[in-house]
Amino acid sequence: MARSGIQYGDVQQAIDTLLSQGDTPSVQRIREVLGTGSFTTISEHFRQWRSEREQNRDVPPPKGVPEVVVTMASELWREAQEVANQALAHYREDATRQIDEAREAAERADQLALDAQQRENALAEHLRHTEARLETLNRELATLESNQGQLVEQAGRAEQQTERTQKAFEALEKRYHALEESGQKERQALQSGWEQRLSQEEERNEASEGKLMALLDTLRQERAQQDKAHQKRVSQMEQKLSALEESLASQKQVLQQKSRDEQNAQEHLKRLEQENQSLKEQNAALAQEREEIEQRLIETRSKASEANAWQQALNEQVEALHRKLQELPQTLEAARHKEETKKPPR
């Protein structure tokens, strides 16, 4: 509510003063004329004055005004309204179009950002699965390497067993040679004794020879059995070595395949990281584009606000023109009266 310090009549008088000086009334100009008063009080009285002027806009002109003046004033008023309406429609249409374009661009940017976020989430999930699979492959590779170490250790023990068997065979062969040499020496000794006591100890010599032959047969059989057992052990060791070599070859193939899988997984992971980096760059570009669109939207809104301010100023100018047109009959009447008073009496 307006304060009692500044009354409506004071504001109306100040507006009339401004109009008579050809100035456009405003709250600031009215306060300058009054020299006091709050902006709130003056603004309320100014709105009341404009409302009354708007209601009295269609009031017919006073009598005595020439019809040509009324027609000209009406035509000027109509043209001013058309110009103002056209300019206002143009500004409103331009502002509405820019706002719609900015809104559509913002919606497209939001949709692109949402699509990019979904793709980024899918790639992150795929990357997580790939990393889990790579970790599993690494554990399997470590297990295979451990198994390979055990197989190598088993192969070493088998080689040691083969060496021990070879040494045992060589010891048996030395023993056989020693026994054979000892038997030969014994045969030689017996032969010399046979020659000396041939007639007396023929039966005894034959018995000794039989024992020797039996001993030789026994040694040959033992050697044959040892050779057979050795060959069997050697064959078994060769089979084990062959199986170990095949297992090692298979493990090497598995390791090579795991290595290739790991290399492929690393290449795939690298591609995923590149795609992720590309998506991040796209997101940054979209964010920048969105900021630019928001800045354009702010500028468009600012232009729309300026258009509204321009419309208000234009309305004030039109009102001032309307007031001048309303005051024109009085001015013409005063001028006519002044001319009549200047005429000499008849």
PDB file of N, CA and C in Angstrom, residues 61-62 65-79 325 328-329 332:
ATOM      1  N   PRO A  61     -12.920  11.829 -28.902  1.00  0.00           N
ATOM      2  CA  PRO A  61     -12.292  13.142 -28.717  1.00  0.00           C
ATOM      3  C   PRO A  61     -13.353  14.184 -28.382  1.00  0.00           C
ATOM      4  N   PRO A  62     -12.933  15.261 -27.738  1.00  0.00           N
ATOM      5  CA  PRO A  62     -13.898  16.317 -27.396  1.00  0.00           C
ATOM      6  C   PRO A  62     -14.461  16.986 -28.647  1.00  0.00           C
ATOM      7  N   VAL A  65     -13.192  19.447 -32.292  1.00  0.00           N
ATOM      8  CA  VAL A  65     -11.921  19.101 -32.930  1.00  0.00           C
ATOM      9  C   VAL A  65     -12.196  18.807 -34.396  1.00  0.00           C
ATOM     10  N   PRO A  66     -11.411  19.340 -35.295  1.00  0.00           N
ATOM     11  CA  PRO A  66     -11.651  19.099 -36.731  1.00  0.00           C
ATOM     12  C   PRO A  66     -11.565  17.607 -37.044  1.00  0.00           C
ATOM     13  N   GLU A  67     -12.383  17.176 -37.962  1.00  0.00           N
ATOM     14  CA  GLU A  67     -12.434  15.755 -38.323  1.00  0.00           C
ATOM     15  C   GLU A  67     -11.135  15.308 -38.966  1.00  0.00           C
ATOM     16  N   VAL A  68     -10.473  16.174 -39.691  1.00  0.00           N
ATOM     17  CA  VAL A  68      -9.206  15.825 -40.337  1.00  0.00           C
ATOM     18  C   VAL A  68      -8.159  15.501 -39.287  1.00  0.00           C
ATOM     19  N   VAL A  69      -8.146  16.304 -38.189  1.00  0.00           N
ATOM     20  CA  VAL A  69      -7.190  16.078 -37.121  1.00  0.00           C
ATOM     21  C   VAL A  69      -7.474  14.747 -36.437  1.00  0.00           C
ATOM     22  N   VAL A  70      -8.782  14.483 -36.206  1.00  0.00           N
ATOM     23  CA  VAL A  70      -9.148  13.226 -35.551  1.00  0.00           C
ATOM     24  C   VAL A  70      -8.767  12.034 -36.429  1.00  0.00           C
ATOM     25  N   THR A  71      -9.036  12.177 -37.739  1.00  0.00           N
ATOM     26  CA  THR A  71      -8.707  11.081 -38.662  1.00  0.00           C
ATOM     27  C   THR A  71      -7.202  10.857 -38.723  1.00  0.00           C
ATOM     28  N   MET A  72      -6.450  11.945 -38.794  1.00  0.00           N
ATOM     29  CA  MET A  72      -4.989  11.830 -38.849  1.00  0.00           C
ATOM     30  C   MET A  72      -4.441  11.210 -37.569  1.00  0.00           C
ATOM     31  N   ALA A  73      -4.998  11.671 -36.427  1.00  0.00           N
ATOM     32  CA  ALA A  73      -4.526  11.129 -35.154  1.00  0.00           C
ATOM     33  C   ALA A  73      -4.854   9.643 -35.052  1.00  0.00           C
ATOM     34  N   SER A  74      -6.067   9.280 -35.499  1.00  0.00           N
ATOM     35  CA  SER A  74      -6.444   7.855 -35.446  1.00  0.00           C
ATOM     36  C   SER A  74      -5.558   7.022 -36.350  1.00  0.00           C
ATOM     37  N   GLU A  75      -5.260   7.570 -37.554  1.00  0.00           N
ATOM     38  CA  GLU A  75      -4.407   6.832 -38.486  1.00  0.00           C
ATOM     39  C   GLU A  75      -2.994   6.671 -37.933  1.00  0.00           C
ATOM     40  N   LEU A  76      -2.483   7.770 -37.312  1.00  0.00           N
ATOM     41  CA  LEU A  76      -1.155   7.676 -36.701  1.00  0.00           C
ATOM     42  C   LEU A  76      -1.145   6.672 -35.560  1.00  0.00           C
ATOM     43  N   TRP A  77      -2.204   6.705 -34.764  1.00  0.00           N
ATOM     44  CA  TRP A  77      -2.296   5.763 -33.639  1.00  0.00           C
ATOM     45  C   TRP A  77      -2.368   4.316 -34.140  1.00  0.00           C
ATOM     46  N   ARG A  78      -3.146   4.064 -35.204  1.00  0.00           N
ATOM     47  CA  ARG A  78      -3.268   2.724 -35.747  1.00  0.00           C
ATOM     48  C   ARG A  78      -1.935   2.245 -36.329  1.00  0.00           C
ATOM     49  N   GLU A  79      -1.268   3.148 -37.075  1.00  0.00           N
ATOM     50  CA  GLU A  79       0.021   2.765 -37.651  1.00  0.00           C
ATOM     51  C   GLU A  79       1.049   2.480 -36.557  1.00  0.00           C
ATOM     52  N   LEU A 325      -1.903  13.151 -28.705  1.00  0.00           N
ATOM     53  CA  LEU A 325      -3.031  13.246 -29.631  1.00  0.00           C
ATOM     54  C   LEU A 325      -4.297  13.682 -28.905  1.00  0.00           C
ATOM     55  N   LEU A 328      -4.012  17.304 -28.364  1.00  0.00           N
ATOM     56  CA  LEU A 328      -3.958  18.102 -29.589  1.00  0.00           C
ATOM     57  C   LEU A 328      -5.204  18.964 -29.793  1.00  0.00           C
ATOM     58  N   PRO A 329      -6.420  18.457 -29.561  1.00  0.00           N
ATOM     59  CA  PRO A 329      -7.599  19.343 -29.745  1.00  0.00           C
ATOM     60  C   PRO A 329      -7.549  20.558 -28.831  1.00  0.00           C
ATOM     61  N   LEU A 332      -5.051  22.934 -30.237  1.00  0.00           N
ATOM     62  CA  LEU A 332      -5.619  23.623 -31.412  1.00  0.00           C
ATOM     63  C   LEU A 332      -6.677  24.640 -31.015  1.00  0.00           C
TER      64      LEU A 332
END
